[in-house]
Short mmCIF file of C-alpha atoms in Angstrom, two decimals:
data_model
loop_
_atom_site.label_atom_id
_atom_site.label_comp_id
_atom_site.label_asym_id
_atom_site.label_seq_id
_atom_site.Cartn_x
_atom_site.Cartn_y
_atom_site.Cartn_z
CA UNK H 25 98.85 56.02 50.90
CA UNK H 26 99.69 55.92 46.95
CA UNK H 27 101.54 57.60 44.25
CA UNK H 28 99.21 59.83 41.90
CA UNK H 29 100.12 59.77 38.08
CA UNK H 30 102.40 62.55 38.25
CA UNK H 31 104.28 60.57 40.90
CA UNK H 32 103.47 62.51 43.92
CA UNK H 33 103.00 60.73 47.18
CA UNK H 34 99.43 61.16 48.52
CA UNK H 35 96.68 59.63 50.59
CA UNK H 36 93.42 57.85 48.99
CA UNK H 37 90.82 58.89 51.73
CA UNK H 38 87.90 56.62 52.24
CA UNK H 39 86.39 58.43 54.78
CA UNK H 40 87.38 62.38 56.48
CA UNK H 41 86.25 63.27 60.08
CA UNK H 42 87.19 66.56 61.28
CA UNK H 43 89.45 66.66 64.14
CA UNK H 44 89.34 70.27 64.94
CA UNK H 45 88.85 73.52 63.29
CA UNK H 46 91.79 75.80 62.20
CA UNK H 47 90.16 79.25 61.15
CA UNK H 48 93.05 81.34 60.95
CA UNK H 49 95.95 80.42 58.57
CA UNK H 50 99.64 80.22 59.87
CA UNK H 51 102.15 82.51 58.71
CA UNK H 52 103.17 81.76 55.30
CA UNK H 53 106.24 79.63 55.26
CA UNK H 54 108.90 81.74 53.51
CA UNK H 55 109.05 84.76 55.62
CA UNK H 56 107.86 82.81 58.84
CA UNK H 57 106.78 84.68 62.17
CA UNK H 58 109.82 86.87 62.93
CA UNK H 59 108.07 89.77 64.64
CA UNK H 60 109.75 89.50 68.20
CA UNK H 61 106.75 90.98 69.77
CA UNK H 62 104.03 88.81 68.40
CA UNK H 63 106.59 85.92 69.00
CA UNK H 64 106.26 86.42 72.60
CA UNK H 65 102.52 86.89 72.48
CA UNK H 66 101.65 84.26 70.73
CA UNK H 67 104.04 81.49 71.71
CA UNK H 68 102.01 78.82 70.27
CA UNK H 69 102.39 80.13 66.77
CA UNK H 70 106.10 80.50 67.49
CA UNK H 71 106.42 76.94 68.56
CA UNK H 72 105.00 75.98 65.29
CA UNK H 73 106.90 78.12 63.17
CA UNK H 74 110.23 78.26 64.64
CA UNK H 75 111.83 74.71 65.19
CA UNK H 76 114.87 76.41 67.20
CA UNK H 77 112.71 77.92 69.75
CA UNK H 78 111.07 74.64 70.54
CA UNK H 79 114.62 73.28 70.85
CA UNK H 80 115.35 75.78 73.58
CA UNK H 81 112.44 74.84 75.67
CA UNK H 82 113.02 71.40 75.34
CA UNK H 83 116.70 72.14 76.57
CA UNK H 84 115.05 73.80 79.64
CA UNK H 85 113.10 71.13 80.70
CA UNK H 86 116.28 69.05 80.41
CA UNK H 87 118.10 71.30 82.40
CA UNK H 88 115.91 71.44 85.27
CA UNK H 89 115.74 67.58 85.32
CA UNK H 90 119.57 67.21 85.71
CA UNK H 91 119.61 69.76 88.11
CA UNK H 92 117.31 67.50 90.08
CA UNK H 93 118.89 64.39 89.14
CA UNK H 94 122.26 65.85 90.22
CA UNK H 95 120.78 67.19 93.73
CA UNK H 96 118.23 64.20 94.34
CA UNK H 97 121.70 61.83 94.18
CA UNK H 98 123.57 64.38 96.57
CA UNK H 99 120.96 63.34 99.10
CA UNK H 100 118.68 66.30 98.80
CA UNK H 101 114.99 66.48 99.04
CA UNK H 102 112.43 68.77 97.04
CA UNK H 103 109.91 70.54 98.78
CA UNK H 104 107.44 73.11 98.13
CA UNK H 105 106.84 76.43 100.59
CA UNK H 106 104.33 79.10 100.31
CA UNK H 107 103.84 81.65 97.39
CA UNK H 108 101.48 83.79 99.43
CA UNK H 109 103.40 85.07 102.45
CA UNK H 110 102.98 87.64 105.11
CA UNK H 111 106.37 89.07 105.20
CA UNK H 112 108.39 88.85 102.07
CA UNK H 113 111.72 88.58 103.08
CA UNK H 114 115.08 86.69 101.59
CA UNK H 115 116.03 89.30 99.06
CA UNK H 116 116.36 92.92 98.31
CA UNK H 117 113.32 93.59 96.19
CA UNK H 118 110.16 95.26 96.42
CA UNK H 119 107.08 92.89 96.31
CA UNK H 120 103.60 92.25 94.72
CA UNK H 121 101.04 92.78 97.15
CA UNK H 122 97.45 91.31 96.79
CA UNK H 123 94.29 90.46 99.52
CA UNK H 124 92.94 87.53 100.75
CA UNK H 125 88.89 87.83 101.09
CA UNK H 126 88.44 84.63 103.18
CA UNK H 127 90.98 85.89 105.76
CA UNK H 128 90.23 89.40 105.24
CA UNK H 129 94.47 89.93 105.32
CA UNK H 130 96.84 91.70 102.74
CA UNK H 131 99.54 89.36 101.87
CA UNK H 132 102.39 89.29 99.79
CA UNK H 133 103.87 87.33 96.62
CA UNK H 134 107.28 85.68 97.55
CA UNK H 135 110.31 87.32 96.54
CA UNK H 136 112.70 84.39 97.26
CA UNK H 137 112.31 80.73 98.86
CA UNK H 138 115.05 81.36 101.39
CA UNK H 139 113.16 81.85 104.98
CA UNK H 140 110.77 79.06 104.69
CA UNK H 141 113.79 76.62 103.71
CA UNK H 142 115.65 77.68 106.35
CA UNK H 143 112.79 76.89 108.86
CA UNK H 144 112.85 73.14 107.29
CA UNK H 145 116.66 72.97 108.15
CA UNK H 146 115.30 73.97 111.88
CA UNK H 147 113.01 71.22 111.51
CA UNK H 148 115.81 68.52 110.74
CA UNK H 149 115.48 68.08 107.20
CA UNK H 150 119.07 68.57 106.57
CA UNK H 151 119.50 69.06 102.72
CA UNK H 152 116.32 70.59 100.99
CA UNK H 153 115.59 72.19 97.59
CA UNK H 154 113.01 73.95 95.79
CA UNK H 155 112.51 75.07 92.26
CA UNK H 156 109.58 77.26 91.66
CA UNK H 157 108.38 80.78 90.56
CA UNK H 158 108.85 84.27 92.69
CA UNK H 159 107.82 87.44 92.07
CA UNK H 160 109.48 90.99 92.12
CA UNK H 161 107.37 94.15 91.28
CA UNK H 162 110.59 95.88 89.61
CA UNK H 163 112.04 96.67 86.19
CA UNK H 164 111.38 94.55 82.91
CA UNK H 165 114.65 94.38 80.46
CA UNK H 166 116.65 91.27 78.59
CA UNK H 167 117.70 89.89 81.89
CA UNK H 168 114.58 90.53 84.38
CA UNK H 169 111.09 89.46 84.31
CA UNK H 170 108.34 90.41 87.05
CA UNK H 171 107.98 86.59 87.53
CA UNK H 172 110.65 84.03 87.32
CA UNK H 173 112.19 80.94 87.99
CA UNK H 174 114.68 80.62 91.10
CA UNK H 175 115.95 77.67 92.77
CA UNK H 176 117.34 77.78 96.32
CA UNK H 177 119.17 74.91 98.31
CA UNK H 178 120.31 74.63 102.04
CA UNK H 179 122.61 72.13 103.94
CA UNK H 180 123.07 71.65 106.99
CA UNK H 181 126.78 71.48 108.58
CA UNK H 182 128.45 73.11 105.56
CA UNK H 183 129.20 76.95 104.48
CA UNK H 184 129.69 79.02 101.40
CA UNK H 185 133.05 77.23 100.52
CA UNK H 186 130.86 74.20 100.32
CA UNK H 187 128.11 75.86 98.14
CA UNK H 188 131.09 76.69 95.64
CA UNK H 189 132.21 73.21 95.60
CA UNK H 190 128.72 71.90 94.91
CA UNK H 191 127.93 74.65 92.06
CA UNK H 192 130.82 73.72 90.10
CA UNK H 193 129.94 70.09 90.61
CA UNK H 194 126.30 70.61 89.38
CA UNK H 195 127.30 72.77 86.22
CA UNK H 196 129.33 70.52 85.01
CA UNK H 197 126.87 67.71 85.45
CA UNK H 198 124.36 69.87 83.63
CA UNK H 199 126.54 70.65 80.78
CA UNK H 200 127.84 67.18 80.13
CA UNK H 201 124.34 65.75 80.25
CA UNK H 202 122.36 68.13 78.46
CA UNK H 203 124.93 69.34 75.76
CA UNK H 204 127.73 66.92 75.78
CA UNK H 205 130.50 69.07 76.96
CA UNK H 206 131.74 71.51 79.39
CA UNK H 207 132.64 74.42 76.79
CA UNK H 208 129.79 76.06 75.52
CA UNK H 209 129.54 79.48 73.17
CA UNK H 210 127.53 82.45 74.27
CA UNK H 211 127.20 85.28 72.00
CA UNK H 212 130.52 83.78 70.11
CA UNK H 213 132.53 83.85 73.46
CA UNK H 214 133.68 80.48 74.62
CA UNK H 215 132.89 79.81 78.41
CA UNK H 216 134.56 76.92 79.96
CA UNK H 217 133.38 75.28 82.78
CA UNK H 218 135.44 72.24 82.85
CA UNK H 219 138.28 74.87 84.69
CA UNK H 220 138.30 75.81 88.48
CA UNK H 221 135.99 78.20 88.63
CA UNK H 222 138.25 81.68 89.65
CA UNK H 223 137.79 83.18 93.53
CA UNK H 224 138.43 86.94 94.03
CA UNK H 225 136.70 88.81 97.37
CA UNK H 226 134.99 91.92 96.21
CA UNK H 227 137.38 94.38 97.94
CA UNK H 228 140.20 92.61 95.37
CA UNK H 229 137.56 93.01 92.28
CA UNK H 230 137.00 96.96 92.92
CA UNK H 231 141.01 97.56 93.51
CA UNK H 232 141.71 95.41 90.28
CA UNK H 233 139.03 96.99 88.39
CA UNK H 234 138.46 100.36 89.54
CA UNK H 235 141.70 100.96 91.11
CA UNK H 236 140.29 102.01 94.38
CA UNK H 237 141.52 100.03 97.79
CA UNK H 238 138.62 100.12 100.11
CA UNK H 239 140.85 98.72 103.05
CA UNK H 240 142.39 102.13 102.91
CA UNK H 241 138.85 103.83 103.38
CA UNK H 242 137.67 104.18 107.09
CA UNK H 243 134.74 106.04 107.21
CA UNK H 244 131.18 106.52 105.16
CA UNK H 245 132.07 109.98 104.41
CA UNK H 246 135.45 108.93 103.06
CA UNK H 247 133.68 106.07 100.75
CA UNK H 248 131.16 109.21 99.42
CA UNK H 249 133.96 111.04 98.81
CA UNK H 250 135.69 108.81 96.67
CA UNK H 251 132.34 108.14 94.87
CA UNK H 252 132.01 111.80 93.88
CA UNK H 253 135.24 111.55 92.28
CA UNK H 254 134.61 108.57 90.46
CA UNK H 255 131.03 109.80 89.43
CA UNK H 256 129.50 106.50 91.13
CA UNK H 257 125.87 107.54 92.30
CA UNK H 258 124.66 106.94 95.79
CA UNK H 259 121.87 107.56 98.21
CA UNK H 260 122.49 109.70 101.53
CA UNK H 261 121.58 107.05 103.77
CA UNK H 262 124.20 104.54 101.95
CA UNK H 263 127.41 103.42 104.20
CA UNK H 264 131.07 102.39 103.14
CA UNK H 265 129.63 98.76 102.27
CA UNK H 266 126.83 100.05 100.02
CA UNK H 267 129.46 102.16 98.31
CA UNK H 268 131.54 99.37 98.02
CA UNK H 269 129.07 97.40 96.21
CA UNK H 270 128.21 100.08 94.11
CA UNK H 271 131.75 100.40 92.87
CA UNK H 272 131.82 96.55 92.11
CA UNK H 273 128.51 97.03 89.99
CA UNK H 274 130.01 99.85 88.28
CA UNK H 275 133.78 98.73 87.60
CA UNK H 276 133.80 94.83 88.14
CA UNK H 277 130.80 92.87 86.82
CA UNK H 278 131.22 93.51 83.23
CA UNK H 279 134.70 91.74 83.52
CA UNK H 280 133.74 88.31 84.76
CA UNK H 281 133.19 86.44 81.68
CA UNK H 282 134.61 82.86 82.76
CA UNK H 283 132.76 81.46 86.08
CA UNK H 284 134.28 83.53 88.81
CA UNK H 285 133.03 83.87 92.57
CA UNK H 286 132.81 86.82 93.91
CA UNK H 287 133.27 86.35 97.77
CA UNK H 288 132.98 88.44 100.85
CA UNK H 289 130.43 90.93 100.96
CA UNK H 290 130.12 94.08 102.96
CA UNK H 291 127.70 93.38 106.16
CA UNK H 292 125.34 96.46 105.19
CA UNK H 293 123.95 94.63 101.64
CA UNK H 294 123.92 90.91 103.71
CA UNK H 295 121.40 90.77 106.43
CA UNK H 296 120.88 86.94 106.41
CA UNK H 297 124.76 85.86 106.52
CA UNK H 298 127.08 84.82 108.63
CA UNK H 299 129.90 87.69 109.74
CA UNK H 300 133.64 86.45 108.71
CA UNK H 301 135.27 85.86 112.27
CA UNK H 302 138.28 88.14 111.38
CA UNK H 303 136.73 90.80 110.10
CA UNK H 304 133.15 91.57 111.16
CA UNK H 305 132.57 94.37 108.64
CA UNK H 306 132.16 91.15 105.78
CA UNK H 307 130.24 88.31 105.66
CA UNK H 308 130.76 84.64 104.21
CA UNK H 309 128.86 85.33 100.80
CA UNK H 310 129.69 85.04 97.32
CA UNK H 311 127.80 85.68 93.93
CA UNK H 312 128.53 83.71 91.19
CA UNK H 313 129.05 85.81 87.77
CA UNK H 314 129.15 84.16 84.16
CA UNK H 315 129.29 86.71 81.32
CA UNK H 316 129.10 89.66 83.46
CA UNK H 317 125.74 88.45 84.72
CA UNK H 318 125.00 87.29 88.15
CA UNK H 319 124.04 83.79 87.88
CA UNK H 320 124.08 82.57 91.87
CA UNK H 321 124.09 84.31 95.63
CA UNK H 322 125.30 82.16 98.53
CA UNK H 323 125.76 82.29 101.95
CA UNK H 324 127.18 81.08 105.12
CA UNK H 325 123.60 81.24 106.61
CA UNK H 326 123.44 83.72 109.80
CA UNK H 327 122.35 81.17 112.63
CA UNK H 328 122.41 83.43 115.61
CA UNK H 329 118.96 85.00 116.29
CA UNK H 330 120.49 87.75 118.59
CA UNK H 331 122.53 89.14 115.47
CA UNK H 332 119.65 88.42 113.17
CA UNK H 333 117.53 90.43 114.93
CA UNK H 334 119.96 93.08 115.04
CA UNK H 335 120.48 93.05 111.29
CA UNK H 336 116.48 92.98 111.07
CA UNK H 337 116.41 96.11 112.97
CA UNK H 338 118.77 97.73 110.68
CA UNK H 339 116.83 96.90 107.58
CA UNK H 340 113.91 98.46 109.25
CA UNK H 341 115.83 101.60 109.75
CA UNK H 342 117.03 101.44 105.93
CA UNK H 343 113.01 100.87 105.03
CA UNK H 344 112.26 104.07 107.10
CA UNK H 345 115.06 106.18 105.28
CA UNK H 346 113.43 105.23 101.82
CA UNK H 347 115.02 101.73 100.92
CA UNK H 348 111.82 100.10 99.50
CA UNK H 349 113.67 97.01 98.99
CA UNK H 350 114.81 96.32 102.48
CA UNK H 351 113.42 93.45 104.65
CA UNK H 352 111.28 93.83 107.54
CA UNK H 353 111.44 91.55 110.68
CA UNK H 354 109.99 88.22 110.60
CA UNK H 355 109.39 87.11 114.24
CA UNK H 356 108.42 83.49 113.11
CA UNK H 357 111.59 83.12 111.40
CA UNK H 358 113.45 84.82 114.51
CA UNK H 359 111.42 82.15 116.63
CA UNK H 360 112.54 79.20 114.17
CA UNK H 361 115.92 80.57 114.81
CA UNK H 362 115.61 80.64 118.65
CA UNK H 363 114.81 76.87 118.38
CA UNK H 364 118.13 76.39 117.06
CA UNK H 365 119.66 76.15 113.26
CA UNK H 366 122.49 74.29 112.75
CA UNK H 367 125.74 75.71 110.46
CA UNK H 368 124.03 75.79 107.02
CA UNK H 369 125.11 76.76 103.89
CA UNK H 370 122.52 78.17 100.94
CA UNK H 371 122.63 79.03 97.81
CA UNK H 372 120.17 80.64 95.00
CA UNK H 373 120.42 79.97 91.25
CA UNK H 374 118.46 81.96 88.66
CA UNK H 375 117.20 78.75 86.29
CA UNK H 376 115.97 81.64 83.60
CA UNK H 377 119.55 83.10 83.34
CA UNK H 378 121.07 79.49 83.55
CA UNK H 379 119.04 78.63 80.63
CA UNK H 380 119.83 81.56 78.59
CA UNK H 381 123.43 80.56 79.07
CA UNK H 382 123.25 77.24 78.10
CA UNK H 383 121.08 77.85 74.88
CA UNK H 384 122.68 80.87 73.57
CA UNK H 385 119.38 82.86 74.05
CA UNK H 386 119.64 86.75 74.16
CA UNK H 387 116.81 87.66 76.53
CA UNK H 388 114.88 86.42 79.30
CA UNK H 389 111.88 86.28 77.24
CA UNK H 390 113.36 83.90 74.76
CA UNK H 391 113.40 81.22 77.56
CA UNK H 392 110.01 82.01 79.21
CA UNK H 393 106.92 80.05 77.47
CA UNK H 394 104.70 82.87 78.24
CA UNK H 395 106.68 86.33 79.21
CA UNK H 396 105.17 89.14 81.19
CA UNK H 397 104.10 91.53 78.42
CA UNK H 398 101.96 95.05 78.62
CA UNK H 399 98.71 94.94 77.14
CA UNK H 400 98.21 95.64 73.87
CA UNK H 401 95.38 98.29 74.55
CA UNK H 402 97.34 100.35 77.05
#
């Protein structure tokens, strides 16, 4: 290294060896790479030109590592379960279908991690988690991509209250370790993970934000009449519980900015969840909302094989009536429950949405290195 006569620092090369060919120039530095579509399609150029993009993906890696450290310290073990499955259950979503030439059978890509992880609880692995890709053949928007990263964990001898406590601790741990604070700013709004997370039932949320008390609604027809009055769209097959959920989505979700556990969902939309002992029309389930987004979904897991078979039967009926997202009966899972599953709490977290929130990213494609894109020749 030396200085030229003009005072510029330079290198005096005694020999030059070409390590790789660069046949295309990078975008010029002044304007950079700003075309959003091109950034997603050519992430390798995006990472070179935009340091803040690289920082987002470094933070994503740190978030996942921090989650692993937290759960490992709590006595959980990380496992891997099949992506190719005969029965894609555990969530309300339409699966992708593929074919195995070797077995000459159709398979589905998993839509959740739930049913295999519960089998491991039956087998005596009392604290398990998995972080992995799941696949849902549905819409694409700022919060949805056909393949995304889900984390699910299951813990024996606890319930959905235990899952709430664990979730609060985990979010605080990750924020402090990765960001150095429990207060973040998303889209100009401060969100505080240091305070206790709010808790509200779905019934009370709908009563608060829609002014409708579903405790006073006794029949499916009454619920449909109220939905018509409020211009809430529903399908003929929907029951009172389905319509309560539709009211929640329409009126309440957008108001849940600070971390909030929405508890006690109707049984109609919760086929894998334990009933509330005091009211069998509702179940021990919560969804966590932050910034108006669903960030997690948790249950006191249904471990009664007789009840579970009846729930699957109801799902099969919904499927026959046109619900393409309904579950189908999984006989091997029922067999596992008949062996015996202890009382269990379980939860699923959307890792991509968590990363969006903690990196102030506006779209899920901003936190996926290679998001699903429509072909340019279509």
